[in-house]
Tab-separated table of C-alpha atoms and ligand atoms in Angstrom:
chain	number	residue	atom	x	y	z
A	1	UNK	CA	-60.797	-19.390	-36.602
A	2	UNK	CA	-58.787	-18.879	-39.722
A	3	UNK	CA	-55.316	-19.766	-39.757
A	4	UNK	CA	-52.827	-17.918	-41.358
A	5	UNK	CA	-49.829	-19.650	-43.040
A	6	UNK	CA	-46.574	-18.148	-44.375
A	7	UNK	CA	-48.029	-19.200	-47.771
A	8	UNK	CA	-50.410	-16.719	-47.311
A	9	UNK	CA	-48.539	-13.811	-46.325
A	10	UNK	CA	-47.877	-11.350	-49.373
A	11	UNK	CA	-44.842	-9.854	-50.087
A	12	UNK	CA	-45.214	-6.221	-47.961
A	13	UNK	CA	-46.059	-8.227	-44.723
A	14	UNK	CA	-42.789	-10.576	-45.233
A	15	UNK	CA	-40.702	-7.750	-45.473
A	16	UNK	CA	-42.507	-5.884	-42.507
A	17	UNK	CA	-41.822	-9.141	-40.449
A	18	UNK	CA	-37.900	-9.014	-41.757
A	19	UNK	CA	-37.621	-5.864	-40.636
A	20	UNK	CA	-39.075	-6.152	-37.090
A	21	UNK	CA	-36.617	-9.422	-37.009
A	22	UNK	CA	-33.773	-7.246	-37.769
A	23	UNK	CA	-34.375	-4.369	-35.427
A	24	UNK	CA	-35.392	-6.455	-32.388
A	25	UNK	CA	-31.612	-8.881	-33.421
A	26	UNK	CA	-30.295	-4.716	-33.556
A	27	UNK	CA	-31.699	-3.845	-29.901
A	28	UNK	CA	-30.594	-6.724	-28.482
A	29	UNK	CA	-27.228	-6.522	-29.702
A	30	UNK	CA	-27.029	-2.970	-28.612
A	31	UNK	CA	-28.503	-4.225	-25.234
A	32	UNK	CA	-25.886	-6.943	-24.437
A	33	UNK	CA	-23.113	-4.585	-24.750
A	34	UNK	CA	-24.190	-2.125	-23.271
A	35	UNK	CA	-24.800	-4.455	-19.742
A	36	UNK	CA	-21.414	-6.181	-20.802
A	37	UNK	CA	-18.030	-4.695	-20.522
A	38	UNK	CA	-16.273	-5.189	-23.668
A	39	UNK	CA	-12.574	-5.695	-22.788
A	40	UNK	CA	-9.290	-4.983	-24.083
A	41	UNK	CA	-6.356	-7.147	-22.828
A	42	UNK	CA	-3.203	-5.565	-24.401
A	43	UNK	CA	0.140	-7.369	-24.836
A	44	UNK	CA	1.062	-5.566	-22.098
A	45	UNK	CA	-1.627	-7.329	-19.896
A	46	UNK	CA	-3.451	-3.926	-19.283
A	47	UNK	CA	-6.883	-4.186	-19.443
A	48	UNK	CA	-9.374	-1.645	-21.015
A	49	UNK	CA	-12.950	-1.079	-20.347
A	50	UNK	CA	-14.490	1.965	-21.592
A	51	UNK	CA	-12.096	4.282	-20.425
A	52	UNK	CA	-10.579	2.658	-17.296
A	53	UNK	CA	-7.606	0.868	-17.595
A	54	UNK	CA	-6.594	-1.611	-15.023
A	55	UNK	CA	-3.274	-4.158	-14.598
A	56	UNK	CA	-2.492	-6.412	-11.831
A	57	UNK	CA	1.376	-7.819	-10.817
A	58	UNK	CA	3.633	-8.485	-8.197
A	59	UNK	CA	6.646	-5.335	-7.750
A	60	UNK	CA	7.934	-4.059	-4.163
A	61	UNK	CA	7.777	-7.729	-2.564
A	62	UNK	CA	3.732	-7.315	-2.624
A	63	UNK	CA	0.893	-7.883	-5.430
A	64	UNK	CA	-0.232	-4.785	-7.021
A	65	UNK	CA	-3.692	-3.361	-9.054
A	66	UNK	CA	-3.786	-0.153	-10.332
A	67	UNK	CA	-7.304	0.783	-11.837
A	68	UNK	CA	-7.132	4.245	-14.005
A	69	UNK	CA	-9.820	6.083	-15.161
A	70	UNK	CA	-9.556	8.671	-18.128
A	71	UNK	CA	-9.142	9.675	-21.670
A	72	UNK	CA	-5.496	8.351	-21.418
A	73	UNK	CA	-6.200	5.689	-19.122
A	74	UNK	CA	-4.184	2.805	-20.905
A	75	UNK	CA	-0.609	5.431	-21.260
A	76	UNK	CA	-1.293	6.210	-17.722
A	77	UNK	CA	-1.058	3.024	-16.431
A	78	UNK	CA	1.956	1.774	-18.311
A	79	UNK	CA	3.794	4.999	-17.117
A	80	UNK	CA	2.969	3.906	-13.606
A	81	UNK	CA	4.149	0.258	-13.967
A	82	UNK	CA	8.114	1.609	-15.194
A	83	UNK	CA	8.014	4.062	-12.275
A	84	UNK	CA	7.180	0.989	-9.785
A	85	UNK	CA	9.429	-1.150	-11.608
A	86	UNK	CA	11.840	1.541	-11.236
A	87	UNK	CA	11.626	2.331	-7.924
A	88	UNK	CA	11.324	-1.280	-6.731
A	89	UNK	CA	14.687	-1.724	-7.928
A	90	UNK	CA	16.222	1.362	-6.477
A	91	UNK	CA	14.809	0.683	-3.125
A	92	UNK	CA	15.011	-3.552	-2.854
A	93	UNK	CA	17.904	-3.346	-0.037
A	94	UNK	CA	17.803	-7.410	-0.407
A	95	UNK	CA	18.865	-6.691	-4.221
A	96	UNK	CA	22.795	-5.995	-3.824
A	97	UNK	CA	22.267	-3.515	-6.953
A	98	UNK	CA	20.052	-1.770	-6.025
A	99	UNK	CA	21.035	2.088	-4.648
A	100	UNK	CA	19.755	1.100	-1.448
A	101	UNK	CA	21.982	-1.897	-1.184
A	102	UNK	CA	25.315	0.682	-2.633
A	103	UNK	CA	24.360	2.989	0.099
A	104	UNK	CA	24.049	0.950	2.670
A	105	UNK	CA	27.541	-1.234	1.731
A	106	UNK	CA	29.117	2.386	1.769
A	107	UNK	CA	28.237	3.037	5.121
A	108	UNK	CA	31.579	4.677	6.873
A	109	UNK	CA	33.007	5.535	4.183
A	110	UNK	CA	31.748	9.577	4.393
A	111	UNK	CA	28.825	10.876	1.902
A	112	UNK	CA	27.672	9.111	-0.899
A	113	UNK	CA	25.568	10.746	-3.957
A	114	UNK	CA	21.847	9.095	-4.224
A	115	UNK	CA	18.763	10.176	-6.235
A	116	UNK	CA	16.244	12.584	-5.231
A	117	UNK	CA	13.670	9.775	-4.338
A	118	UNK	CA	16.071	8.838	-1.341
A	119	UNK	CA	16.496	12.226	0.071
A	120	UNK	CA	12.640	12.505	-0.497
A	121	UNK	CA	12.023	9.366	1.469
A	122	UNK	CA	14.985	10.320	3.896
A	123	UNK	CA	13.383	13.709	4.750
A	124	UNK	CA	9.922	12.150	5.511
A	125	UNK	CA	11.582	9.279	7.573
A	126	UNK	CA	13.714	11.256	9.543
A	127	UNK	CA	11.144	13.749	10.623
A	128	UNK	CA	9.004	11.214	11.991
A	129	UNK	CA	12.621	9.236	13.606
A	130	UNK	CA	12.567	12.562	15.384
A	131	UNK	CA	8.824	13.625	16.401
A	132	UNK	CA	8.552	10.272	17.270
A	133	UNK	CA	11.163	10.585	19.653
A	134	UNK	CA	12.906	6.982	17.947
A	135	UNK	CA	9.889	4.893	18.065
A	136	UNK	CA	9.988	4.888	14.232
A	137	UNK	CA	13.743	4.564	13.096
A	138	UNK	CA	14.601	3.887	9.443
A	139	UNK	CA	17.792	2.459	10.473
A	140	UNK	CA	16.207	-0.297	12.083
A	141	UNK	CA	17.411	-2.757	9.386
A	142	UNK	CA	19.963	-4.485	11.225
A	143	UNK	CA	17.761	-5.143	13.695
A	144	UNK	CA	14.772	-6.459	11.826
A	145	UNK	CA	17.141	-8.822	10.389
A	146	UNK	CA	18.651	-10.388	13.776
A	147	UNK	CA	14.805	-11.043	14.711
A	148	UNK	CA	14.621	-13.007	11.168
A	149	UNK	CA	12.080	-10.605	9.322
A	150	UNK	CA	13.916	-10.622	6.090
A	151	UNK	CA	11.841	-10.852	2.734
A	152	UNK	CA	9.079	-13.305	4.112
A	153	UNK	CA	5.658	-12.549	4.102
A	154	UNK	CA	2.977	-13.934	6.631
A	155	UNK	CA	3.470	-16.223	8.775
A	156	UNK	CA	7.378	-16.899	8.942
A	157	UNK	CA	9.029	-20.337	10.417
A	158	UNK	CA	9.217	-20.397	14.342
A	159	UNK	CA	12.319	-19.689	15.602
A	160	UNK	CA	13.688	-18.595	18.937
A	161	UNK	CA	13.739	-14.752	19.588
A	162	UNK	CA	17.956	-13.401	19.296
A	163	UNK	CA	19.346	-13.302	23.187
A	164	UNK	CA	18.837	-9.500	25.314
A	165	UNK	CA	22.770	-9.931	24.622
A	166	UNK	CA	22.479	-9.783	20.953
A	167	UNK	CA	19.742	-7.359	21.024
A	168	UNK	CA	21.877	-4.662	22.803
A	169	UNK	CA	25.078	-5.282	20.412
A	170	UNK	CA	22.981	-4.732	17.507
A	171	UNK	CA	20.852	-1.455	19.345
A	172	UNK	CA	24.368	-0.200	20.258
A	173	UNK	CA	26.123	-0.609	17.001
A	174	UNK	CA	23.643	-0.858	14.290
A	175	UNK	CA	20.527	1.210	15.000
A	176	UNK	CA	20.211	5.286	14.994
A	177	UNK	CA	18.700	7.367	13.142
A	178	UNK	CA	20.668	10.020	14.568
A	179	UNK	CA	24.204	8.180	12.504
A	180	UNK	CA	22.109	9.032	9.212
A	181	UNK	CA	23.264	12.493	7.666
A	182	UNK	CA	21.269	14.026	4.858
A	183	UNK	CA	22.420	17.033	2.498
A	184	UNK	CA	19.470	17.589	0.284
A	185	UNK	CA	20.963	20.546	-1.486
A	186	UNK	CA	23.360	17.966	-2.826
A	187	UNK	CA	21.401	15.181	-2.939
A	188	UNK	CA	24.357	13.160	-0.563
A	189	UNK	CA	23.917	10.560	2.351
A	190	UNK	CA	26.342	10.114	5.255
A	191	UNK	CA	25.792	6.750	6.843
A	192	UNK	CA	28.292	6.073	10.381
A	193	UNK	CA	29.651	2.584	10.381
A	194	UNK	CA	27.540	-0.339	11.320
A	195	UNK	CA	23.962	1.601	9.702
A	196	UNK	CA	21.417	-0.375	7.238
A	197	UNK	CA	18.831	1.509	5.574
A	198	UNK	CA	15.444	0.445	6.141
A	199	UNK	CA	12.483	1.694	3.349
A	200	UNK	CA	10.095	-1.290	3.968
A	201	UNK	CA	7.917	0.648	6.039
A	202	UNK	CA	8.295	4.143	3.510
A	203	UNK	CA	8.567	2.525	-0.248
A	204	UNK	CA	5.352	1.577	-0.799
A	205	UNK	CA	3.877	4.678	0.182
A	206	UNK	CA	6.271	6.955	-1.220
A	207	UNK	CA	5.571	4.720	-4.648
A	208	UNK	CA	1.842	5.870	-4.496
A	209	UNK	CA	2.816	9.443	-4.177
A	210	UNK	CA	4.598	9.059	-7.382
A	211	UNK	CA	2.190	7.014	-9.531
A	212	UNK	CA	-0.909	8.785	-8.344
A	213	UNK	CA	0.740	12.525	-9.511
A	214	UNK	CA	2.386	10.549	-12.843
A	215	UNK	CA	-1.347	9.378	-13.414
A	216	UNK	CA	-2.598	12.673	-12.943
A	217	UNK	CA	0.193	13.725	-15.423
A	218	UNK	CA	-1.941	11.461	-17.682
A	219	UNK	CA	-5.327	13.508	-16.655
A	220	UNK	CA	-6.644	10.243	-14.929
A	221	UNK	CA	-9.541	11.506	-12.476
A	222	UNK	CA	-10.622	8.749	-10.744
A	223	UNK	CA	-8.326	5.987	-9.704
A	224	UNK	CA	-7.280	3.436	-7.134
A	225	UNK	CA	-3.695	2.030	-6.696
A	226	UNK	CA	-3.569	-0.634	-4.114
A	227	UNK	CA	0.247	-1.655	-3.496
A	228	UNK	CA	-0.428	-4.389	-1.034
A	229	UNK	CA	-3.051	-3.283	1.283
A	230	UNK	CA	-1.375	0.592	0.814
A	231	UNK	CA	-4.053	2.039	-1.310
A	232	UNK	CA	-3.764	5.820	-3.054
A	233	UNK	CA	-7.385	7.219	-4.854
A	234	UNK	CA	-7.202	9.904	-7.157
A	235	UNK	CA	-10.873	11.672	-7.042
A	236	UNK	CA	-13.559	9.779	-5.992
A	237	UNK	CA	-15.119	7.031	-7.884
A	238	UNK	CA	-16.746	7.450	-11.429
A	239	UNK	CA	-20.125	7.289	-9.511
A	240	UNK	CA	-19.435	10.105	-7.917
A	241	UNK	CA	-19.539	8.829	-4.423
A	242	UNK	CA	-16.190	8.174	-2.348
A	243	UNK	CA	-13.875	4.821	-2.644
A	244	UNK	CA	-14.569	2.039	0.109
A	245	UNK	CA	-12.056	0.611	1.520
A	246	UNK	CA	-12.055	-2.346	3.532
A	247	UNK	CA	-9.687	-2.684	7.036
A	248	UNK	CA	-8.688	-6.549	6.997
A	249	UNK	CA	-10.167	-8.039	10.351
A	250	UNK	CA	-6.854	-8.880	12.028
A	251	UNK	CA	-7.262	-12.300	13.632
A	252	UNK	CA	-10.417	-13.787	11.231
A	253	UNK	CA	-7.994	-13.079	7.549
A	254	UNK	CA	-10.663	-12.655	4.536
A	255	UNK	CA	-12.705	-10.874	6.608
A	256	UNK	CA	-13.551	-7.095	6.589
A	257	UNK	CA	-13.848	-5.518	10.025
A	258	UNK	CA	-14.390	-2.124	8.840
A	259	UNK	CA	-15.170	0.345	5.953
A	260	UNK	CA	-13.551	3.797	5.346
A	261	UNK	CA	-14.642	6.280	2.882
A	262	UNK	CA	-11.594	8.221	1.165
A	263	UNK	CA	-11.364	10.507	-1.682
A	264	UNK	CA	-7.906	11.694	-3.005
A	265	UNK	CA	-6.462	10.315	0.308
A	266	UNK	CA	-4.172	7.793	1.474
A	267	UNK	CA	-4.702	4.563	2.813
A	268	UNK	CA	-2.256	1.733	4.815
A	269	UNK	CA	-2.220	-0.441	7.834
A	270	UNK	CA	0.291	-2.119	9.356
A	271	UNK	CA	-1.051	-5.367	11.171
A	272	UNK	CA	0.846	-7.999	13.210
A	273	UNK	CA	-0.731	-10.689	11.114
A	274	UNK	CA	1.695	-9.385	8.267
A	275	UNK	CA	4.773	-10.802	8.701
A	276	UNK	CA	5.399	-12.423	12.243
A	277	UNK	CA	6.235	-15.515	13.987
A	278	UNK	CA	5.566	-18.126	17.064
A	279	UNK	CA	7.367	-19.159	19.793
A	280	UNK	CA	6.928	-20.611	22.834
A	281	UNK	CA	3.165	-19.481	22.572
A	282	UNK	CA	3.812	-15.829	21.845
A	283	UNK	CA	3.041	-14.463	18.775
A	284	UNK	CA	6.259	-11.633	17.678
A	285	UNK	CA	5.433	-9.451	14.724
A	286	UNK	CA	7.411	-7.619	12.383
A	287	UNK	CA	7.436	-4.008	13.171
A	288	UNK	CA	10.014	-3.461	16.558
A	289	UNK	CA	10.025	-0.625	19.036
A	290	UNK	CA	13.901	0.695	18.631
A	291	UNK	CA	13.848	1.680	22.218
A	292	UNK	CA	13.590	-2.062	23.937
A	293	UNK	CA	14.858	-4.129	20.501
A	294	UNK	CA	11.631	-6.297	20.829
A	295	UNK	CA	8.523	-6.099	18.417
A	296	UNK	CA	5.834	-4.376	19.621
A	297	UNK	CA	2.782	-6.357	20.789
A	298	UNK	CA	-0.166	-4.305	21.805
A	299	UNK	CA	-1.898	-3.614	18.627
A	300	UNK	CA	-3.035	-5.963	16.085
A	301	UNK	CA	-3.221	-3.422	13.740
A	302	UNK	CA	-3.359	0.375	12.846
A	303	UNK	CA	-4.659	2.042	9.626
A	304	UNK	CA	-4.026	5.134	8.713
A	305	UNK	CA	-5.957	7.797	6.273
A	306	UNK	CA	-3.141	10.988	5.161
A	307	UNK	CA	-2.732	13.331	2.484
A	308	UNK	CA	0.529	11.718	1.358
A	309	UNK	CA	1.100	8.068	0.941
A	310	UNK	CA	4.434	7.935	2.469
A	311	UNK	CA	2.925	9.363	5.456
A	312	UNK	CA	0.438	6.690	5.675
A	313	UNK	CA	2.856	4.147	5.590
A	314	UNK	CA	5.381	5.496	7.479
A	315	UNK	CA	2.795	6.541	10.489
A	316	UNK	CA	1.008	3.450	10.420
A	317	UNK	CA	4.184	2.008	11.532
A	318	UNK	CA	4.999	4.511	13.615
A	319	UNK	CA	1.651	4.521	15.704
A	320	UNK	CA	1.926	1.088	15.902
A	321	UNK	CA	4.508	1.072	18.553
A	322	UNK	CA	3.543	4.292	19.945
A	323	UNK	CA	-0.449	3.391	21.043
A	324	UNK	CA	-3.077	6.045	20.593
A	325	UNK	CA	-1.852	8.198	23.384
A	326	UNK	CA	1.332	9.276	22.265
A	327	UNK	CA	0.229	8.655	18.833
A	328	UNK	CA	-2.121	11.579	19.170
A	329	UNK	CA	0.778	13.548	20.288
A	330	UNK	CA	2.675	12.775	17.315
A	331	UNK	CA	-0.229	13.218	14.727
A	332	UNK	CA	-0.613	17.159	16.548
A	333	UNK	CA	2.422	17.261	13.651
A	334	UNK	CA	0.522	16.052	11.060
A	335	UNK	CA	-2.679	17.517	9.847
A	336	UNK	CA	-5.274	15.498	8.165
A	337	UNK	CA	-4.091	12.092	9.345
A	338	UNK	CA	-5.827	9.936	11.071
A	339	UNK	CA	-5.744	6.442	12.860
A	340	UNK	CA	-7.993	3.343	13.257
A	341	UNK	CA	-6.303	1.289	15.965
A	342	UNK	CA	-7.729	-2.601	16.336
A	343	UNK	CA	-5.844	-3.918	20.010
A	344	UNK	CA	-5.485	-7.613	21.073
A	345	UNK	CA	-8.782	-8.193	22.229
A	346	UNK	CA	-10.206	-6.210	18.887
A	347	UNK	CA	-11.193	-3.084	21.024
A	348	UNK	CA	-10.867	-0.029	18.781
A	349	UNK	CA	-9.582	3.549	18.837
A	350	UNK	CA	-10.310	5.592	16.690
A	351	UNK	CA	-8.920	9.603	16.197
A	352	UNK	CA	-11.474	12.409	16.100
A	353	UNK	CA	-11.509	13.113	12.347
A	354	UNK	CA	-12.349	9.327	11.498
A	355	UNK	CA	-14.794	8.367	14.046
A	356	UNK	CA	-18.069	9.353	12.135
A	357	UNK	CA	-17.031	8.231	8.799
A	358	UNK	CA	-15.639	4.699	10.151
A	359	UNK	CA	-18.278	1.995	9.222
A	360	UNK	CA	-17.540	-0.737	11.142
A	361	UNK	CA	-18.417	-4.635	10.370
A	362	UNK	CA	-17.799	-6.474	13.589
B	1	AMP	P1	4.831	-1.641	7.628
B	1	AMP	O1	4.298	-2.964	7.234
B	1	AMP	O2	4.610	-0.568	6.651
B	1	AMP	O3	4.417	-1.249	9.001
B	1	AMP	O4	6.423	-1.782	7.676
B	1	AMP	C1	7.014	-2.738	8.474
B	1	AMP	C2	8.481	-2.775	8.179
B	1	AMP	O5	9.097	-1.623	8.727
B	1	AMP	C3	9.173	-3.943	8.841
B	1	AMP	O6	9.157	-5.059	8.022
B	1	AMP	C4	10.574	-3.414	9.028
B	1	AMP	O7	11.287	-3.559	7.837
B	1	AMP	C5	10.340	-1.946	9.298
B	1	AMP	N1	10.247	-1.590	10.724
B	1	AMP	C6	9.989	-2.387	11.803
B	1	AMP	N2	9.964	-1.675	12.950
B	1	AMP	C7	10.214	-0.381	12.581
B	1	AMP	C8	10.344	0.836	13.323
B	1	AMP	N3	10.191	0.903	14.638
B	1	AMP	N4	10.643	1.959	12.605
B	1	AMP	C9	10.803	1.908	11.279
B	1	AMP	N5	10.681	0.807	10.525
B	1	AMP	C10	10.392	-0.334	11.180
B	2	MG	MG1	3.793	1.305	7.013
């Protein structure tokens, strides 16, 4: 056998040997970023890869991701962050500044100008106060408070529940949705003495109607917005195929208990693992039926799917303290919506429309 040494290897083969070197370095290169994502992290914390731009934060008492997809991706998501920003601070009625707050303070005192995005919110609100017959009341604020639901999330301290005798007083004096008066030609609010405006159960899903048309705007196709656990998609997902989202498995938290498929749809659930306390062995959640003044304990949680996000956050509530039955009755107002209900013993119900596209986990 005759060995070959570099010695030995004229000039043409060396270079021959150089190039292959350089090519096969080349492909390889070319390989790695191509199976990598090569990311952009702005000053502005919003990350680019390819052409989807993503940014996560904390706005509207929740965390937030927004992932946009498109030729303008990176504008698209900045315009969405000052419109969040924005609204957060026009709807925070814990923030004394914000219009909320002004409105609320001005409540006797006869109508009071506010922006278009609280009439909006207003005529969504009180349409459902009213199909729903007062199991969804966005002038429930007062009494959310007296059961000590302010700002907290999860699990809140225990506390004894307020007396039946302190219940009443506040039904009596500070609750109605019919004391709310709305002129939307003027863009004024009447509030009768004693009301509190209540958007925690509309904000969130009136902010996704507004960032997902802004980020169309910005000619995003495909996109996900998830505003803590309310979700808007724009399209479906660059893949082609629709966006999964996961239903939280009420009692075991991390886990999923179901999947639904969504495209250009709305997404939220309201659960009585979100914000709820203990005492003497019974578990009171957040979300109250206006009719007895005590939080509604049936259902561990209902999701909703709807063409509008304000609707899906505003009828998961809603449903939750009606139950499917009278849900369904309510929803014959509502076309394209749809409900996932999870009850205490994680038995599920689940509305016509949804059942075959439902996968569930459990
Ligand atoms: P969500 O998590 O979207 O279901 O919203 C729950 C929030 O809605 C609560 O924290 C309260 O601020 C408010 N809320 C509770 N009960 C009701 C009700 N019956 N109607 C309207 N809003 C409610
Ligand atoms: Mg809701």
């Amino acid at each position: 056998m005759q060995r070959i040494g570099c010695k030995e290897l004229d000039r043409s083969k060396r270079s021959l040997y150089l190039l292959l070197f350089t090519l096969t370095l080349a492909l390889a290169v070319i390989g790695y970023r191509a199976t990598t994502s090569i990311n952009d992290v702005g000053e502005d914390g919003i990350v680019l890869t390819g052409d989807t731009a993503e940014k996560s934060g904390f706005a509207m008492g929740t965390y937030y991701k927004l992932q946009l997809t498109g030729e303008h991706s990176r504008k698209a998501v900045a315009a969405c962050i000052a419109e969040l920003e924005r609204l957060d601070a026009l709807l925070d009625r814990f923030d004394p500044r914000s219009e909320v707050s002004k409105l609320n303070a001005r409540a006797g005192q006869g109508w009071v100008e506010v922006s278009p995005d609280i009439i909006s919110i207003l005529e969504t609100t009180l349409d459902v106060a009213i199909k729903s017959r007062g199991a969804y009341d966005p002038s429930i604020a007062a009494l959310v408070d007296l059961w000590g639901f302010r700002e907290q999330r999860g699990k809140i301290p225990d506390h004894a529940p307020p007396s039946p005798q302190q219940i009443q007083q506040v039904l009596r004096e500070n609750v109605g949705y019919q004391k709310v008066q709305m002129d939307a030609v003027n863009n004024r609010v009447s509030l009768a003495a004693g009301i509190v405006l209540d958007f925690g159960s509309a904000a969130k899903g009136y902010a996704l109607d507004r960032l997902t048309a802004l980020a169309k705007s910005f000619e995003v196709e495909h996109g996900l917005i998830d505003l803590g656990g309310n979700i808007g998609v724009i399209g479906v997902r660059q893949d082609g195929k629709p966006w999964n989202i996961a239903v939280r498995h009420p009692r075991e938290l991390g886990e999923v208990f179901g999947v639904i498929p969504v495209k250009d749809q709305y997404l939220a659930t309201s659960g009585d693992y979100q914000r709820y306390f203990t005492w003497d062995g019974r578990r009171y959640p957040h979300i109250i039926d206006p009719h007895t003044g005590y939080p509604t304990t049936d259902y561990a949680s209902v999701t909703i799917v709807a063409p509008t996000g304000i609707l899906s956050d505003v009828l998961s509530t809603a449903l939750f303290v009606l139950g499917p039955e009278r849900g369904a009755d309510l929803l014959t107002h509502y076309p394209g919506v749809e409900a996932l209900y999870i009850d205490q013993n994680m038995q599920v119900t689940i509305t016509p429309g949804l059942k075959d596209v439902v996968q569930l986990v459990q």
